[in-house]
mmCIF file of C-alpha atoms in Angstrom:
data_model
loop_
_atom_site.group_PDB
_atom_site.id
_atom_site.type_symbol
_atom_site.label_atom_id
_atom_site.label_comp_id
_atom_site.label_asym_id
_atom_site.label_seq_id
_atom_site.Cartn_x
_atom_site.Cartn_y
_atom_site.Cartn_z
ATOM 1 C CA LEU A 1 5.173 -2.844 -49.556
ATOM 2 C CA THR A 2 6.300 -3.664 -53.516
ATOM 3 C CA SER A 3 6.914 -6.844 -55.252
ATOM 4 C CA SER A 4 10.243 -6.223 -55.693
ATOM 5 C CA ALA A 5 13.190 -5.089 -53.614
ATOM 6 C CA GLN A 6 13.712 -0.830 -53.569
ATOM 7 C CA SER A 7 16.681 1.151 -53.211
ATOM 8 C CA LEU A 8 16.568 3.873 -50.417
ATOM 9 C CA SER A 9 18.194 7.055 -49.722
ATOM 10 C CA VAL A 10 17.666 10.169 -47.294
ATOM 11 C CA VAL A 11 18.990 13.309 -47.947
ATOM 12 C CA VAL A 12 18.428 16.400 -45.341
ATOM 13 C CA SER A 13 18.942 19.922 -46.651
ATOM 14 C CA GLY A 14 18.224 23.461 -45.400
ATOM 15 C CA GLY A 15 18.534 25.178 -42.037
ATOM 16 C CA GLY A 16 21.163 27.797 -42.764
ATOM 17 C CA ALA A 17 23.264 29.953 -40.387
ATOM 18 C CA GLY A 18 23.282 28.945 -36.911
ATOM 19 C CA ALA A 19 20.855 25.677 -37.537
ATOM 20 C CA PRO A 20 21.445 22.629 -35.361
ATOM 21 C CA GLN A 21 22.720 19.476 -37.570
ATOM 22 C CA ILE A 22 20.206 17.036 -38.564
ATOM 23 C CA THR A 23 21.605 13.641 -39.335
ATOM 24 C CA PRO A 24 19.294 10.762 -41.237
ATOM 25 C CA ARG A 25 19.502 7.069 -40.031
ATOM 26 C CA VAL A 26 17.895 3.996 -40.947
ATOM 27 C CA ALA A 27 17.133 1.315 -38.222
ATOM 28 C CA HIS A 28 18.694 -2.057 -38.828
ATOM 29 C CA PHE A 29 16.349 -4.868 -37.938
ATOM 30 C CA VAL A 30 17.323 -8.167 -36.124
ATOM 31 C CA GLN A 31 15.427 -11.180 -35.659
ATOM 32 C CA SER A 32 15.199 -12.214 -32.011
ATOM 33 C CA THR A 33 13.351 -14.540 -29.986
ATOM 34 C CA TYR A 34 11.388 -11.943 -27.792
ATOM 35 C CA ALA A 35 9.963 -10.581 -31.079
ATOM 36 C CA ARG A 36 10.053 -11.180 -34.894
ATOM 37 C CA TYR A 37 12.002 -7.910 -35.693
ATOM 38 C CA THR A 38 13.630 -5.714 -33.306
ATOM 39 C CA PRO A 39 15.110 -2.732 -34.002
ATOM 40 C CA ASP A 40 19.037 -2.647 -33.196
ATOM 41 C CA PRO A 41 21.612 0.014 -34.522
ATOM 42 C CA LEU A 42 20.849 3.127 -36.376
ATOM 43 C CA LEU A 43 22.755 3.269 -39.341
ATOM 44 C CA LEU A 44 24.032 6.397 -41.023
ATOM 45 C CA THR A 45 22.544 7.046 -44.361
ATOM 46 C CA ASP A 46 25.865 7.821 -46.157
ATOM 47 C CA GLY A 47 25.440 4.114 -47.296
ATOM 48 C CA SER A 48 23.526 2.229 -49.755
ATOM 49 C CA PHE A 49 20.051 1.150 -48.347
ATOM 50 C CA SER A 50 17.357 -1.312 -49.938
ATOM 51 C CA ILE A 51 13.667 -2.275 -48.874
ATOM 52 C CA PRO A 52 13.251 -5.880 -49.467
ATOM 53 C CA SER A 53 9.892 -6.910 -50.864
ATOM 54 C CA GLY A 54 7.072 -6.996 -48.210
ATOM 55 C CA GLU A 55 9.035 -5.051 -45.687
ATOM 56 C CA SER A 56 9.518 -1.310 -44.787
ATOM 57 C CA ARG A 57 11.990 0.796 -43.020
ATOM 58 C CA ILE A 58 12.253 3.129 -40.222
ATOM 59 C CA ILE A 59 14.098 6.554 -40.573
ATOM 60 C CA TRP A 60 15.211 8.480 -37.524
ATOM 61 C CA LEU A 61 16.358 11.904 -37.583
ATOM 62 C CA LEU A 62 18.747 13.012 -35.060
ATOM 63 C CA ALA A 63 19.425 16.625 -34.056
ATOM 64 C CA GLU A 64 22.701 17.713 -32.478
ATOM 65 C CA SER A 65 22.484 21.377 -31.112
ATOM 66 C CA THR A 66 25.933 21.867 -29.999
ATOM 67 C CA GLY A 67 27.146 25.329 -31.263
ATOM 68 C CA ALA A 68 23.669 26.130 -32.872
ATOM 69 C CA THR A 69 21.641 29.250 -32.108
ATOM 70 C CA PRO A 70 18.258 29.063 -30.561
ATOM 71 C CA GLY A 71 15.272 29.694 -33.242
ATOM 72 C CA THR A 72 13.500 27.963 -35.663
ATOM 73 C CA TYR A 73 14.864 26.338 -38.689
ATOM 74 C CA GLU A 74 13.384 24.845 -41.695
ATOM 75 C CA PHE A 75 14.597 21.562 -43.526
ATOM 76 C CA THR A 76 13.513 19.255 -46.241
ATOM 77 C CA ALA A 77 14.144 15.493 -46.233
ATOM 78 C CA THR A 78 14.343 14.030 -49.571
ATOM 79 C CA VAL A 79 13.321 10.423 -49.493
ATOM 80 C CA THR A 80 14.350 8.570 -52.668
ATOM 81 C CA ILE A 81 12.463 5.073 -52.775
ATOM 82 C CA GLY A 82 13.522 3.360 -56.393
ATOM 83 C CA SER A 83 12.400 5.943 -58.732
ATOM 84 C CA ASP A 84 9.673 7.903 -56.532
ATOM 85 C CA VAL A 85 11.032 10.896 -54.659
ATOM 86 C CA HIS A 86 9.328 12.287 -51.714
ATOM 87 C CA MET A 87 10.245 15.844 -50.576
ATOM 88 C CA ILE A 88 9.133 16.096 -46.617
ATOM 89 C CA PRO A 89 9.365 19.672 -45.177
ATOM 90 C CA PHE A 90 9.803 19.872 -41.435
ATOM 91 C CA CYS A 91 11.034 22.363 -38.689
ATOM 92 C CA VAL A 92 13.056 22.145 -35.703
ATOM 93 C CA GLN A 93 12.855 24.576 -32.897
ATOM 94 C CA LEU A 94 15.755 25.184 -30.880
ATOM 95 C CA HIS A 95 15.135 26.279 -27.489
ATOM 96 C CA ASN A 96 17.172 28.684 -25.387
ATOM 97 C CA VAL A 97 18.086 25.930 -22.559
ATOM 98 C CA THR A 98 21.292 24.686 -21.208
ATOM 99 C CA LEU A 99 21.021 21.197 -19.594
ATOM 100 C CA THR A 100 23.225 20.839 -16.197
ATOM 101 C CA THR A 101 25.269 17.919 -16.116
ATOM 102 C CA THR A 102 22.793 16.461 -13.690
ATOM 103 C CA THR A 103 19.870 16.984 -15.564
ATOM 104 C CA PRO A 104 18.479 13.614 -16.965
ATOM 105 C CA ILE A 105 17.877 13.211 -20.772
ATOM 106 C CA SER A 106 16.565 9.756 -20.926
ATOM 107 C CA THR A 107 12.934 8.952 -20.844
ATOM 108 C CA GLY A 108 13.622 5.363 -19.596
ATOM 109 C CA ASN A 109 15.659 2.052 -20.306
ATOM 110 C CA TRP A 110 15.020 -1.325 -20.252
ATOM 111 C CA SER A 111 18.770 -2.458 -19.196
ATOM 112 C CA ASP A 112 16.830 -4.408 -16.901
ATOM 113 C CA LEU A 113 19.774 -4.605 -14.221
ATOM 114 C CA ASN A 114 17.490 -5.473 -11.550
ATOM 115 C CA GLU A 115 19.776 -6.232 -8.384
ATOM 116 C CA GLY A 116 23.193 -6.056 -10.504
ATOM 117 C CA VAL A 117 24.094 -9.825 -9.743
ATOM 118 C CA PHE A 118 25.536 -10.467 -13.413
ATOM 119 C CA PRO A 119 29.192 -9.802 -14.198
ATOM 120 C CA GLY A 120 29.713 -6.164 -15.347
ATOM 121 C CA ALA A 121 26.532 -4.904 -13.976
ATOM 122 C CA ASP A 122 28.343 -2.066 -12.003
ATOM 123 C CA ALA A 123 30.123 -0.992 -15.115
ATOM 124 C CA VAL A 124 26.798 -0.660 -17.233
ATOM 125 C CA ARG A 125 25.063 1.366 -14.281
ATOM 126 C CA ASP A 126 27.994 3.665 -13.981
ATOM 127 C CA SER A 127 28.139 4.325 -17.614
ATOM 128 C CA MET A 128 24.421 4.972 -17.492
ATOM 129 C CA LEU A 129 24.495 7.714 -14.637
ATOM 130 C CA ASP A 130 27.648 8.998 -16.509
ATOM 131 C CA HIS A 131 25.715 9.530 -19.470
ATOM 132 C CA ARG A 132 22.426 10.970 -17.701
ATOM 133 C CA MET A 133 20.245 8.012 -17.712
ATOM 134 C CA THR A 134 18.830 8.302 -14.290
ATOM 135 C CA MET A 135 15.668 6.063 -14.766
ATOM 136 C CA GLY A 136 16.092 2.442 -13.720
ATOM 137 C CA ALA A 137 13.691 -0.102 -14.885
ATOM 138 C CA ALA A 138 13.659 -3.831 -13.649
ATOM 139 C CA SER A 139 11.580 -6.730 -13.372
ATOM 140 C CA ALA A 140 12.683 -7.631 -10.020
ATOM 141 C CA GLN A 141 9.119 -8.543 -8.527
ATOM 142 C CA ALA A 142 7.946 -9.260 -5.014
ATOM 143 C CA LEU A 143 4.799 -10.821 -5.886
ATOM 144 C CA PRO A 144 2.286 -12.695 -3.360
ATOM 145 C CA LEU A 145 3.386 -15.716 -1.816
ATOM 146 C CA LYS A 146 1.064 -18.597 -2.616
ATOM 147 C CA ASP A 147 0.849 -21.965 -0.707
ATOM 148 C CA GLY A 148 1.408 -25.360 -2.297
ATOM 149 C CA MET A 149 -2.071 -25.568 -3.818
ATOM 150 C CA GLY A 150 -1.402 -22.276 -5.774
ATOM 151 C CA ASN A 151 -3.615 -20.197 -3.519
ATOM 152 C CA VAL A 152 -2.316 -16.506 -2.381
ATOM 153 C CA ILE A 153 -1.473 -16.735 1.639
ATOM 154 C CA ARG A 154 -3.819 -14.455 3.184
ATOM 155 C CA PRO A 155 -3.145 -11.930 4.575
ATOM 156 C CA VAL A 156 -0.817 -11.077 1.765
ATOM 157 C CA GLN A 157 3.071 -11.905 1.838
ATOM 158 C CA SER A 158 5.672 -11.184 -0.254
ATOM 159 C CA ASP A 159 9.544 -11.708 -0.405
ATOM 160 C CA PHE A 160 11.093 -8.400 -0.790
ATOM 161 C CA THR A 161 14.891 -9.881 -0.771
ATOM 162 C CA LYS A 162 15.595 -9.084 -4.652
ATOM 163 C CA LEU A 163 13.411 -5.897 -4.298
ATOM 164 C CA ASP A 164 15.770 -4.604 -1.426
ATOM 165 C CA LYS A 165 18.668 -5.428 -3.524
ATOM 166 C CA TYR A 166 17.446 -3.857 -6.913
ATOM 167 C CA LEU A 167 16.724 -0.418 -4.747
ATOM 168 C CA ALA A 168 20.202 -0.352 -3.078
ATOM 169 C CA PHE A 169 21.766 -1.194 -6.522
ATOM 170 C CA HIS A 170 20.094 1.746 -7.836
ATOM 171 C CA SER A 171 20.134 4.212 -5.004
ATOM 172 C CA ALA A 172 21.928 6.881 -7.173
ATOM 173 C CA PHE A 173 18.825 6.893 -9.896
ATOM 174 C CA ASP A 174 16.526 9.717 -9.701
ATOM 175 C CA GLN A 175 13.634 7.163 -10.490
ATOM 176 C CA VAL A 176 13.189 3.362 -10.361
ATOM 177 C CA SER A 177 10.383 1.170 -11.801
ATOM 178 C CA TRP A 178 8.970 -2.010 -11.822
ATOM 179 C CA PHE A 179 7.722 -3.819 -14.981
ATOM 180 C CA TYR A 180 4.993 -6.346 -14.854
ATOM 181 C CA ALA A 181 4.120 -8.006 -17.999
ATOM 182 C CA PHE A 182 0.669 -8.434 -17.674
ATOM 183 C CA ASP A 183 -1.135 -10.209 -20.911
ATOM 184 C CA PRO A 184 -3.899 -8.042 -22.430
ATOM 185 C CA HIS A 185 -4.836 -10.678 -24.886
ATOM 186 C CA SER A 186 -5.102 -13.520 -22.293
ATOM 187 C CA SER A 187 -8.364 -14.299 -20.188
ATOM 188 C CA ARG A 188 -6.135 -13.955 -17.310
ATOM 189 C CA PRO A 189 -4.004 -11.056 -17.781
ATOM 190 C CA HIS A 190 -2.684 -11.536 -14.452
ATOM 191 C CA ARG A 191 -1.356 -15.013 -14.971
ATOM 192 C CA ASP A 192 -1.255 -16.990 -11.524
ATOM 193 C CA TRP A 193 0.539 -14.159 -9.982
ATOM 194 C CA PHE A 194 -2.628 -13.413 -7.785
ATOM 195 C CA GLY A 195 -3.626 -16.971 -7.436
ATOM 196 C CA PRO A 196 -6.653 -18.403 -9.249
ATOM 197 C CA ALA A 197 -9.034 -15.437 -8.878
ATOM 198 C CA GLY A 198 -10.565 -14.330 -11.976
ATOM 199 C CA TRP A 199 -9.413 -10.980 -13.633
ATOM 200 C CA MET A 200 -10.902 -8.020 -11.822
ATOM 201 C CA SER A 201 -13.114 -10.245 -9.704
ATOM 202 C CA GLN A 202 -13.653 -9.189 -6.043
ATOM 203 C CA GLU A 203 -11.167 -11.517 -4.961
ATOM 204 C CA PHE A 204 -8.565 -10.252 -7.194
ATOM 205 C CA ARG A 205 -9.184 -6.786 -6.109
ATOM 206 C CA ASP A 206 -9.155 -8.029 -2.462
ATOM 207 C CA ILE A 207 -5.588 -9.474 -2.789
ATOM 208 C CA PHE A 208 -4.109 -7.002 -5.355
ATOM 209 C CA GLY A 209 -5.094 -4.238 -2.925
ATOM 210 C CA GLU A 210 -3.373 -5.977 0.127
ATOM 211 C CA TRP A 211 -0.200 -6.485 -2.064
ATOM 212 C CA LEU A 212 -0.063 -3.230 -3.398
ATOM 213 C CA THR A 213 -0.474 -1.442 0.029
ATOM 214 C CA ASN A 214 2.562 -3.795 1.401
ATOM 215 C CA PHE A 215 4.751 -2.941 -1.228
ATOM 216 C CA VAL A 216 4.123 0.571 -1.261
ATOM 217 C CA GLY A 217 4.689 0.536 2.350
ATOM 218 C CA HIS A 218 7.926 -1.371 2.078
ATOM 219 C CA VAL A 219 9.611 0.898 -0.550
ATOM 220 C CA THR A 220 8.519 4.199 1.180
ATOM 221 C CA ALA A 221 10.440 2.311 4.211
ATOM 222 C CA GLN A 222 13.303 1.996 2.118
ATOM 223 C CA GLY A 223 13.435 5.787 1.479
ATOM 224 C CA ARG A 224 11.663 6.293 -1.962
ATOM 225 C CA SER A 225 8.958 8.777 -1.988
ATOM 226 C CA TYR A 226 5.821 8.403 -4.177
ATOM 227 C CA ASN A 227 7.714 11.215 -6.697
ATOM 228 C CA GLU A 228 10.854 8.732 -7.103
ATOM 229 C CA TRP A 229 9.106 5.094 -8.610
ATOM 230 C CA TYR A 230 6.489 4.099 -10.918
ATOM 231 C CA PHE A 231 5.229 1.107 -11.996
ATOM 232 C CA GLN A 232 5.300 0.124 -15.922
ATOM 233 C CA MET A 233 2.277 -2.716 -15.687
ATOM 234 C CA PHE A 234 1.952 -3.215 -19.245
ATOM 235 C CA ASP A 235 3.996 -3.694 -22.226
ATOM 236 C CA GLU A 236 3.143 -0.695 -24.440
ATOM 237 C CA THR A 237 -0.394 -1.645 -25.331
ATOM 238 C CA LEU A 238 -3.706 0.364 -25.865
ATOM 239 C CA ALA A 239 -5.700 -2.728 -24.555
ATOM 240 C CA ASN A 240 -8.699 -1.871 -22.341
ATOM 241 C CA GLU A 241 -6.913 -4.006 -19.193
ATOM 242 C CA VAL A 242 -4.476 -0.919 -19.008
ATOM 243 C CA ALA A 243 -7.504 1.427 -18.037
ATOM 244 C CA GLN A 244 -8.964 -1.444 -15.742
ATOM 245 C CA LEU A 245 -5.746 -1.713 -13.845
ATOM 246 C CA CYS A 246 -4.798 2.067 -13.515
ATOM 247 C CA SER A 247 -8.215 2.409 -12.208
ATOM 248 C CA LEU A 248 -7.826 -0.228 -9.710
ATOM 249 C CA ILE A 249 -4.669 1.039 -8.684
ATOM 250 C CA LYS A 250 -5.525 4.525 -8.206
ATOM 251 C CA SER A 251 -8.791 3.619 -6.172
ATOM 252 C CA ILE A 252 -6.445 1.923 -3.804
ATOM 253 C CA ASP A 253 -3.685 4.555 -3.626
ATOM 254 C CA PRO A 254 -4.060 7.823 -5.887
ATOM 255 C CA ASN A 255 -0.786 8.562 -4.960
ATOM 256 C CA VAL A 256 1.010 5.733 -7.012
ATOM 257 C CA ARG A 257 2.406 6.576 -10.587
ATOM 258 C CA VAL A 258 1.737 4.337 -13.348
ATOM 259 C CA ASN A 259 3.593 4.415 -16.979
ATOM 260 C CA CYS A 260 1.515 3.625 -19.443
ATOM 261 C CA THR A 261 0.624 3.983 -23.264
ATOM 262 C CA SER A 262 -3.287 4.017 -23.129
ATOM 263 C CA ALA A 263 -4.726 7.693 -23.674
ATOM 264 C CA HIS A 264 -7.845 6.879 -21.970
ATOM 265 C CA ALA A 265 -6.139 5.318 -19.043
#
């Protein structure tokens, strides 16, 4: 993070006969309303790049194994920033494994197709499946219903209309998930979703337990087993609230899977 712009180039060498092809790329960042900067396309490093003052750049190395031979290959990434040259050695191990045409290769997606009601959603879904993206993520939620005063109706009830449309639209996906954007930086990480009950209070735990039991029962009744869906309850955070919520979920139903990024959770 220097006081002036710096030129940037990345060159990968090495490998040898039978090695996979390694292509360096640089992320192009765009401003958005969701976050100040969001990585957008990956640009091939056969062009000229610079790092503006006070900024940084992220570099990806893509490996293409078509036609390569299983084994371990040594490479060097030469990163030139201004007048400084950095030699970074690394190895690529190619395993003797061939994926079937149905093996999923994606670790998830944020296409947020939900129930597929927007124009062109069918084409996006079909293209994802054609490219073996078989994990569907959505924010189609079935939160507890509340009365006119904002209190959760007991026993807990939910409107599963959008959830059912989401399941039907993603019927060909091996995995589906629901994203609940809790806010770990707030005194009320659960917002008003579960009424005025305080975070992790006994009232919150009771309401959450009723809601989770109803949710699991409904999804199961629609033909999805525990191994075919999961929750993404937080948005990639290492906050302690992640562990608290995972512990609560597992205490209610240990079979429910939760995708989180907190090691101790």
